[in-house]
mmCIF file of C-alpha atoms in Angstrom:
data_model
loop_
_atom_site.group_PDB
_atom_site.id
_atom_site.type_symbol
_atom_site.label_atom_id
_atom_site.label_comp_id
_atom_site.label_asym_id
_atom_site.label_seq_id
_atom_site.Cartn_x
_atom_site.Cartn_y
_atom_site.Cartn_z
ATOM 1 C CA MET A 1 15.293 -7.273 -20.611
ATOM 2 C CA SER A 2 12.787 -4.811 -22.131
ATOM 3 C CA LEU A 3 12.227 -1.502 -20.358
ATOM 4 C CA ARG A 4 8.555 -2.429 -20.282
ATOM 5 C CA ARG A 5 9.090 -5.578 -18.240
ATOM 6 C CA VAL A 6 10.163 -4.298 -14.850
ATOM 7 C CA LEU A 7 8.209 -3.810 -11.601
ATOM 8 C CA SER A 8 5.006 -1.876 -12.391
ATOM 9 C CA THR A 9 2.105 -2.994 -14.539
ATOM 10 C CA PHE A 10 1.348 0.595 -15.378
ATOM 11 C CA CYS A 11 4.792 2.140 -15.940
ATOM 12 C CA ALA A 12 8.130 0.400 -16.206
ATOM 13 C CA SER A 13 10.746 2.763 -17.576
ATOM 14 C CA ALA A 14 11.739 4.442 -14.316
ATOM 15 C CA VAL A 15 12.036 1.102 -12.567
ATOM 16 C CA ALA A 16 14.051 -0.414 -15.373
ATOM 17 C CA LEU A 17 16.627 2.337 -14.968
ATOM 18 C CA ALA A 18 16.708 1.720 -11.235
ATOM 19 C CA PHE A 19 17.100 -2.004 -11.822
ATOM 20 C CA ALA A 20 20.038 -1.344 -14.102
ATOM 21 C CA ALA A 21 21.658 0.779 -11.401
ATOM 22 C CA THR A 22 21.006 -1.960 -8.855
ATOM 23 C CA THR A 23 22.603 -4.595 -11.043
ATOM 24 C CA ALA A 24 25.655 -2.419 -11.568
ATOM 25 C CA ALA A 25 25.995 -1.822 -7.830
ATOM 26 C CA ALA A 26 25.646 -5.520 -7.078
ATOM 27 C CA SER A 27 28.286 -6.459 -9.613
ATOM 28 C CA SER A 28 30.714 -3.975 -8.030
ATOM 29 C CA GLY A 29 30.213 -5.570 -4.620
ATOM 30 C CA SER A 30 27.991 -2.828 -3.223
ATOM 31 C CA ALA A 31 25.306 -3.930 -0.752
ATOM 32 C CA GLY A 32 22.374 -2.077 0.771
ATOM 33 C CA SER A 33 22.450 -0.837 4.332
ATOM 34 C CA ALA A 34 20.538 -2.731 6.988
ATOM 35 C CA PRO A 35 17.065 -1.278 7.559
ATOM 36 C CA ALA A 36 16.354 0.742 10.692
ATOM 37 C CA ALA A 37 14.643 -1.097 13.533
ATOM 38 C CA SER A 38 10.943 -1.364 12.860
ATOM 39 C CA LYS A 39 8.211 -0.349 15.289
ATOM 40 C CA GLY A 40 5.518 -2.822 14.297
ATOM 41 C CA PRO A 41 2.768 -3.873 13.708
ATOM 42 C CA VAL A 42 3.298 -7.363 12.301
ATOM 43 C CA VAL A 43 1.236 -9.069 9.604
ATOM 44 C CA ILE A 44 1.195 -12.627 8.323
ATOM 45 C CA MET A 45 0.752 -13.023 4.590
ATOM 46 C CA LYS A 46 -0.550 -16.500 3.834
ATOM 47 C CA THR A 47 0.247 -17.552 0.282
ATOM 48 C CA SER A 48 -0.295 -20.693 -1.742
ATOM 49 C CA MET A 49 3.427 -21.381 -1.222
ATOM 50 C CA GLY A 50 3.641 -20.697 2.520
ATOM 51 C CA GLU A 51 3.531 -17.902 5.091
ATOM 52 C CA ILE A 52 5.489 -14.656 5.146
ATOM 53 C CA ARG A 53 5.716 -12.662 8.381
ATOM 54 C CA ILE A 54 6.292 -8.931 7.870
ATOM 55 C CA GLU A 55 7.040 -6.233 10.448
ATOM 56 C CA LEU A 56 5.831 -2.806 9.351
ATOM 57 C CA ASN A 57 7.697 0.389 10.236
ATOM 58 C CA LYS A 58 5.015 2.808 11.331
ATOM 59 C CA GLU A 59 7.560 5.211 12.788
ATOM 60 C CA LYS A 60 9.544 5.715 9.559
ATOM 61 C CA ALA A 61 6.734 5.207 7.024
ATOM 62 C CA PRO A 62 3.435 6.137 8.700
ATOM 63 C CA VAL A 63 1.523 6.981 5.507
ATOM 64 C CA SER A 64 2.536 3.804 3.695
ATOM 65 C CA VAL A 65 1.816 1.609 6.723
ATOM 66 C CA GLU A 66 -1.592 3.197 7.326
ATOM 67 C CA ASN A 67 -2.438 2.735 3.649
ATOM 68 C CA PHE A 68 -1.329 -0.913 3.625
ATOM 69 C CA LEU A 69 -3.213 -1.710 6.827
ATOM 70 C CA ALA A 70 -6.366 -0.116 5.431
ATOM 71 C CA TYR A 71 -6.289 -2.641 2.583
ATOM 72 C CA VAL A 72 -5.436 -5.436 5.025
ATOM 73 C CA ASN A 73 -8.379 -4.563 7.271
ATOM 74 C CA GLN A 74 -10.703 -4.544 4.253
ATOM 75 C CA LYS A 75 -9.381 -8.025 3.333
ATOM 76 C CA PHE A 76 -8.561 -6.470 -0.037
ATOM 77 C CA TYR A 77 -5.526 -8.699 -0.579
ATOM 78 C CA ASP A 78 -7.377 -11.970 -0.003
ATOM 79 C CA GLY A 79 -7.397 -13.874 -3.283
ATOM 80 C CA THR A 80 -4.929 -11.626 -5.088
ATOM 81 C CA ILE A 81 -1.792 -12.862 -6.822
ATOM 82 C CA PHE A 82 1.888 -12.110 -7.185
ATOM 83 C CA HIS A 83 1.568 -10.888 -10.761
ATOM 84 C CA ARG A 84 5.169 -9.823 -11.430
ATOM 85 C CA VAL A 85 8.136 -11.981 -10.416
ATOM 86 C CA ILE A 86 11.707 -11.209 -11.435
ATOM 87 C CA ALA A 87 14.328 -13.504 -9.880
ATOM 88 C CA GLY A 88 17.213 -11.492 -8.480
ATOM 89 C CA PHE A 89 15.050 -8.379 -8.187
ATOM 90 C CA MET A 90 11.599 -8.526 -6.572
ATOM 91 C CA ILE A 91 8.164 -10.151 -6.354
ATOM 92 C CA GLN A 92 5.172 -7.828 -6.802
ATOM 93 C CA GLY A 93 1.541 -8.318 -5.890
ATOM 94 C CA GLY A 94 -1.604 -6.907 -4.394
ATOM 95 C CA GLY A 95 -3.408 -5.550 -7.429
ATOM 96 C CA PHE A 96 -4.862 -8.427 -9.447
ATOM 97 C CA GLY A 97 -7.268 -11.265 -8.707
ATOM 98 C CA THR A 98 -6.731 -14.913 -9.592
ATOM 99 C CA ASP A 99 -8.519 -14.328 -12.913
ATOM 100 C CA GLY A 100 -6.019 -11.629 -13.843
ATOM 101 C CA ALA A 101 -8.563 -8.840 -13.381
ATOM 102 C CA LYS A 102 -7.263 -5.600 -11.913
ATOM 103 C CA LYS A 103 -8.828 -4.691 -8.567
ATOM 104 C CA ALA A 104 -10.200 -1.210 -7.956
ATOM 105 C CA ALA A 105 -7.826 0.585 -5.611
ATOM 106 C CA GLY A 106 -8.200 3.596 -3.350
ATOM 107 C CA ALA A 107 -6.619 7.020 -3.611
ATOM 108 C CA PRO A 108 -2.857 7.297 -4.211
ATOM 109 C CA ILE A 109 -0.563 8.211 -1.334
ATOM 110 C CA LYS A 110 2.477 10.376 -0.681
ATOM 111 C CA ASN A 111 5.845 8.829 -1.510
ATOM 112 C CA GLU A 112 7.864 8.197 1.668
ATOM 113 C CA ALA A 113 11.055 6.951 0.011
ATOM 114 C CA ALA A 114 13.103 9.662 1.749
ATOM 115 C CA SER A 115 12.432 8.078 5.158
ATOM 116 C CA GLY A 116 15.868 6.467 5.298
ATOM 117 C CA LEU A 117 14.557 2.911 4.891
ATOM 118 C CA LYS A 118 16.376 1.000 2.154
ATOM 119 C CA ASN A 119 15.349 -1.440 -0.549
ATOM 120 C CA VAL A 120 17.400 -4.273 0.906
ATOM 121 C CA ARG A 121 16.675 -7.977 0.614
ATOM 122 C CA GLY A 122 13.447 -8.815 2.437
ATOM 123 C CA SER A 123 12.113 -5.264 2.574
ATOM 124 C CA ILE A 124 8.582 -4.514 1.408
ATOM 125 C CA ALA A 125 7.968 -1.341 -0.592
ATOM 126 C CA MET A 126 5.190 0.435 -2.450
ATOM 127 C CA ALA A 127 4.889 -0.122 -6.204
ATOM 128 C CA ARG A 128 3.975 2.946 -8.245
ATOM 129 C CA THR A 129 3.936 4.487 -11.721
ATOM 130 C CA ALA A 130 6.318 7.170 -12.998
ATOM 131 C CA ASP A 131 4.436 9.602 -10.764
ATOM 132 C CA PRO A 132 6.213 9.361 -7.380
ATOM 133 C CA ASN A 133 2.954 9.924 -5.495
ATOM 134 C CA SER A 134 0.879 7.304 -7.316
ATOM 135 C CA ALA A 135 1.169 4.224 -5.062
ATOM 136 C CA THR A 136 -2.119 2.610 -4.041
ATOM 137 C CA CYS A 137 -2.530 -1.101 -3.234
ATOM 138 C CA GLN A 138 0.385 -2.773 -4.990
ATOM 139 C CA PHE A 139 3.599 -3.644 -3.172
ATOM 140 C CA PHE A 140 6.770 -5.576 -3.818
ATOM 141 C CA ILE A 141 9.206 -7.567 -1.707
ATOM 142 C CA ASN A 142 12.857 -7.155 -2.620
ATOM 143 C CA VAL A 143 14.616 -10.492 -3.128
ATOM 144 C CA ALA A 144 18.040 -8.807 -3.306
ATOM 145 C CA ASP A 145 19.603 -5.521 -2.217
ATOM 146 C CA ASN A 146 18.281 -2.973 -4.734
ATOM 147 C CA PRO A 147 19.987 0.350 -3.954
ATOM 148 C CA GLY A 148 18.929 1.741 -7.340
ATOM 149 C CA LEU A 149 15.387 1.953 -5.951
ATOM 150 C CA ASP A 150 16.394 3.993 -2.900
ATOM 151 C CA TYR A 151 15.768 7.717 -2.594
ATOM 152 C CA PRO A 152 16.452 9.732 -4.685
ATOM 153 C CA GLY A 153 16.812 7.085 -7.397
ATOM 154 C CA ARG A 154 17.089 7.952 -11.074
ATOM 155 C CA ASP A 155 13.816 9.892 -10.998
ATOM 156 C CA GLY A 156 14.549 11.968 -7.893
ATOM 157 C CA ALA A 157 11.994 10.079 -5.813
ATOM 158 C CA GLY A 158 12.803 6.411 -5.228
ATOM 159 C CA TYR A 159 10.508 3.645 -3.974
ATOM 160 C CA ALA A 160 9.119 3.778 -0.446
ATOM 161 C CA VAL A 161 10.022 0.923 1.891
ATOM 162 C CA PHE A 162 7.595 0.425 4.777
ATOM 163 C CA GLY A 163 8.558 -2.873 6.407
ATOM 164 C CA GLN A 164 10.742 -5.961 6.502
ATOM 165 C CA VAL A 165 10.182 -9.701 6.244
ATOM 166 C CA ILE A 166 11.088 -11.182 9.636
ATOM 167 C CA ALA A 167 10.160 -14.810 8.851
ATOM 168 C CA GLY A 168 9.384 -16.695 5.666
ATOM 169 C CA MET A 169 12.159 -15.514 3.349
ATOM 170 C CA ASP A 170 12.382 -19.148 2.283
ATOM 171 C CA VAL A 171 8.831 -18.727 0.952
ATOM 172 C CA VAL A 172 9.796 -15.492 -0.823
ATOM 173 C CA ASP A 173 12.726 -17.333 -2.389
ATOM 174 C CA LYS A 174 10.421 -20.129 -3.558
ATOM 175 C CA ILE A 175 8.121 -17.574 -5.163
ATOM 176 C CA LYS A 176 10.971 -15.784 -6.943
ATOM 177 C CA ALA A 177 12.010 -19.100 -8.524
ATOM 178 C CA VAL A 178 8.673 -20.022 -10.129
ATOM 179 C CA PRO A 179 8.461 -20.195 -13.945
ATOM 180 C CA THR A 180 7.126 -16.968 -15.448
ATOM 181 C CA GLY A 181 6.000 -15.721 -18.840
ATOM 182 C CA GLN A 182 3.263 -13.843 -20.683
ATOM 183 C CA LYS A 183 -0.104 -14.147 -18.955
ATOM 184 C CA TYR A 184 -3.112 -11.867 -18.417
ATOM 185 C CA GLY A 185 -1.621 -9.499 -20.989
ATOM 186 C CA MET A 186 1.504 -8.916 -18.860
ATOM 187 C CA GLY A 187 5.060 -10.225 -18.737
ATOM 188 C CA ASP A 188 6.981 -11.881 -15.888
ATOM 189 C CA VAL A 189 3.761 -13.413 -14.524
ATOM 190 C CA PRO A 190 3.939 -16.786 -12.725
ATOM 191 C CA LEU A 191 2.570 -19.385 -15.133
ATOM 192 C CA THR A 192 0.865 -21.055 -12.174
ATOM 193 C CA ASN A 193 -0.814 -18.501 -9.941
ATOM 194 C CA VAL A 194 0.930 -17.702 -6.664
ATOM 195 C CA VAL A 195 -2.037 -16.662 -4.565
ATOM 196 C CA ILE A 196 -2.113 -14.352 -1.555
ATOM 197 C CA GLU A 197 -4.761 -16.184 0.430
ATOM 198 C CA SER A 198 -4.928 -13.644 3.261
ATOM 199 C CA VAL A 199 -3.046 -10.888 5.058
ATOM 200 C CA ARG A 200 -3.822 -10.368 8.746
ATOM 201 C CA VAL A 201 -2.433 -8.272 11.582
ATOM 202 C CA VAL A 202 -1.096 -10.577 14.310
ATOM 203 C CA GLU A 203 0.767 -8.136 16.594
#
């Protein structure tokens, strides 16, 4: 796998190193720790392949949760796609429309990867560039335990988890299995769009 084909549209090298560490840990039988109990709120992400229910951890990751909910409340994610899917690693979305055009995002936020939350299967985390404090609208859902992404990671920062899928992992697993390839000038893109139809707060 090329170092330019992992996790972020904008910068891949740091994530590729983390992915390598994750793979090594998995092959040695290492598994991520269970995430701390979340404190809500809960959102439902309706996709073209089904619904995913996610509980956000406002107590452990207040900045990331506030940022995510700001996009949710603006209906920013409606009509976006999962634009990067790597089976055995993660599914990433939130930044591109169904035509492959990048959406204009807000200001970047502080990296909260040191919160103690882990990149375990089903966790949702902020995608970013090589700059630890560059996350905006894009997120990813881990489809496996990825300890190489946890703080401090290979770059001394890690990737900030801010919630956990509490229902709909079967949908996540369907998404991770879709055929991918080169599309919209990027790699690992679903050949048939997987659309985020809406994200709404339900609790």
